[in-house]
Amino acid sequence: METTADYNKDFYAWLIKSAELLRKNRFAEVDIEHVAEELEAMSKSEKRELMSRLTVLLAHLLKWQFQSALRSRSWKNTILTQRIDISGLLEDSPSLQYDLGDKIVVAYEKAKLSAEDETGIDKIYFPEQCPYSFAQMLEKDFFPEHESTR
């Protein structure tokens, strides 16, 4: 089928052609298998983006809380940006909230490792479980108070 060849040779052209065929209801000409693959990949990409943004947000909240002497506008703006982007992702794709608690657990583990690398504070000094509720994570005025690591 010509559309499969297009998929392997020129992905962008294949996308445009597939969209055109779908809009014209020419379903028999659509490379269904690759369309399905790409849709699944898009869903995984959305989930990865949410996980990445949660991890960055949590790492910066930990840095804010545990390295208060080094707080900067950059850290604050990263926190605020991640909040806006996470809210937008969840607004566009509400089903990403499914199993959000499990996603936060995984993101928090990654965030502790990232915060350890960036601060030099051993991860054992960070709370074992995420100390922030999801509401706090997204609250524009929430910035955790200083906490000593030793």
Short mmCIF file of C-alpha atoms in Angstrom, two decimals, residues 6-144:
data_model
loop_
_atom_site.label_atom_id
_atom_site.label_comp_id
_atom_site.label_asym_id
_atom_site.label_seq_id
_atom_site.Cartn_x
_atom_site.Cartn_y
_atom_site.Cartn_z
CA ASP A 6 5.05 6.95 2.69
CA TYR A 7 5.13 6.14 6.41
CA ASN A 8 8.58 4.55 6.07
CA LYS A 9 10.01 7.21 3.72
CA ASP A 10 8.51 10.53 4.84
CA PHE A 11 6.65 10.53 8.13
CA TYR A 12 5.50 14.13 7.87
CA ALA A 13 4.05 13.59 4.39
CA TRP A 14 2.37 10.41 5.64
CA LEU A 15 0.73 12.36 8.48
CA ILE A 16 -0.62 15.02 6.14
CA LYS A 17 -1.87 12.43 3.65
CA SER A 18 -3.49 10.32 6.36
CA ALA A 19 -5.32 13.33 7.78
CA GLU A 20 -6.52 14.27 4.30
CA LEU A 21 -7.78 10.73 3.60
CA LEU A 22 -9.63 10.63 6.92
CA ARG A 23 -11.26 14.02 6.29
CA LYS A 24 -12.41 12.84 2.87
CA ASN A 25 -13.83 9.62 4.36
CA ARG A 26 -11.49 7.56 2.17
CA PHE A 27 -10.99 5.02 4.95
CA ALA A 28 -10.04 2.11 2.68
CA GLU A 29 -6.91 4.04 1.66
CA VAL A 30 -5.82 4.84 5.23
CA ASP A 31 -2.82 2.99 6.67
CA ILE A 32 -4.86 1.87 9.69
CA GLU A 33 -2.13 -0.14 11.44
CA HIS A 34 0.32 2.76 11.48
CA VAL A 35 -2.40 5.25 12.43
CA ALA A 36 -3.27 3.06 15.41
CA GLU A 37 0.42 2.79 16.37
CA GLU A 38 0.86 6.53 16.23
CA LEU A 39 -2.26 7.17 18.33
CA GLU A 40 -0.98 4.77 20.99
CA ALA A 41 2.43 6.47 20.91
CA MET A 42 0.75 9.85 21.36
CA SER A 43 -1.06 8.61 24.47
CA LYS A 44 2.21 7.31 25.93
CA SER A 45 3.87 10.61 25.12
CA GLU A 46 1.21 12.54 27.03
CA LYS A 47 1.71 10.28 30.06
CA ARG A 48 5.51 10.70 29.86
CA GLU A 49 5.12 14.47 29.68
CA LEU A 50 2.94 14.48 32.80
CA MET A 51 5.44 12.29 34.65
CA SER A 52 8.34 14.48 33.58
CA ARG A 53 6.62 17.68 34.67
CA LEU A 54 5.58 16.15 38.01
CA THR A 55 9.17 15.05 38.59
CA VAL A 56 10.59 18.51 37.83
CA LEU A 57 7.95 20.17 40.01
CA LEU A 58 8.57 17.85 42.95
CA ALA A 59 12.36 18.15 42.66
CA HIS A 60 12.09 21.93 42.76
CA LEU A 61 9.70 21.85 45.72
CA LEU A 62 12.23 19.70 47.57
CA LYS A 63 15.05 22.05 46.65
CA TRP A 64 12.92 25.02 47.76
CA GLN A 65 12.17 23.36 51.10
CA PHE A 66 15.53 21.81 51.89
CA GLN A 67 17.94 24.33 50.45
CA SER A 68 16.16 27.54 51.37
CA ALA A 69 19.36 29.60 51.50
CA LEU A 70 19.78 29.11 47.74
CA ARG A 71 16.21 29.90 46.69
CA SER A 72 16.08 31.84 43.46
CA ARG A 73 13.66 33.41 41.04
CA SER A 74 14.60 30.63 38.62
CA TRP A 75 13.45 27.94 41.06
CA LYS A 76 10.22 29.80 41.76
CA ASN A 77 9.51 30.30 38.06
CA THR A 78 10.24 26.64 37.31
CA ILE A 79 7.72 25.65 39.99
CA LEU A 80 5.12 28.06 38.62
CA THR A 81 5.72 27.00 35.01
CA GLN A 82 5.37 23.30 35.84
CA ARG A 83 2.12 24.00 37.70
CA ILE A 84 0.68 25.83 34.70
CA ASP A 85 1.80 23.12 32.28
CA ILE A 86 0.51 20.25 34.46
CA SER A 87 -2.85 21.99 34.83
CA GLY A 88 -3.01 22.47 31.06
CA LEU A 89 -2.16 18.83 30.38
CA LEU A 90 -4.87 17.65 32.76
CA GLU A 91 -7.38 20.10 31.33
CA ASP A 92 -6.69 18.87 27.79
CA SER A 93 -6.58 15.19 28.81
CA PRO A 94 -8.55 14.64 32.05
CA SER A 95 -8.05 10.86 31.83
CA LEU A 96 -4.36 11.43 32.66
CA GLN A 97 -5.61 11.81 36.23
CA TYR A 98 -6.33 8.07 36.30
CA ASP A 99 -3.99 6.48 38.86
CA LEU A 100 -2.56 9.92 39.64
CA GLY A 101 -1.51 8.74 43.10
CA ASP A 102 0.65 5.99 41.59
CA LYS A 103 2.15 8.45 39.11
CA ILE A 104 3.03 10.83 41.93
CA VAL A 105 4.75 8.02 43.85
CA VAL A 106 6.98 7.24 40.86
CA ALA A 107 7.60 10.92 40.06
CA TYR A 108 8.54 11.58 43.69
CA GLU A 109 11.14 8.81 43.68
CA LYS A 110 12.71 10.33 40.58
CA ALA A 111 12.43 13.83 42.09
CA LYS A 112 14.38 12.75 45.18
CA LEU A 113 17.20 11.49 42.97
CA SER A 114 17.19 14.70 40.95
CA ALA A 115 17.11 16.89 44.07
CA GLU A 116 19.95 14.83 45.56
CA ASP A 117 22.06 15.44 42.42
CA GLU A 118 21.27 19.14 42.30
CA THR A 119 21.60 19.95 46.01
CA GLY A 120 24.22 17.52 47.24
CA ILE A 121 21.80 16.54 50.01
CA ASP A 122 21.58 12.76 50.39
CA LYS A 123 18.09 11.57 49.46
CA ILE A 124 17.74 9.85 52.84
CA TYR A 125 17.12 13.32 54.30
CA PHE A 126 14.06 13.87 52.13
CA PRO A 127 10.71 12.48 53.32
CA GLU A 128 10.24 8.85 52.33
CA GLN A 129 6.82 9.60 50.84
CA CYS A 130 5.75 12.70 48.96
CA PRO A 131 5.04 15.34 51.62
CA TYR A 132 2.83 17.45 49.35
CA SER A 133 -0.78 16.81 48.41
CA PHE A 134 -1.68 17.09 44.76
CA ALA A 135 -3.69 20.22 45.58
CA GLN A 136 -0.59 21.77 47.18
CA MET A 137 1.55 20.83 44.20
CA LEU A 138 -0.73 22.84 41.92
CA GLU A 139 -1.56 25.68 44.33
CA LYS A 140 0.02 28.82 42.87
CA ASP A 141 0.87 30.28 46.29
CA PHE A 142 2.18 27.09 47.91
CA PHE A 143 5.91 27.04 48.60
CA PRO A 144 7.02 24.65 51.36
#
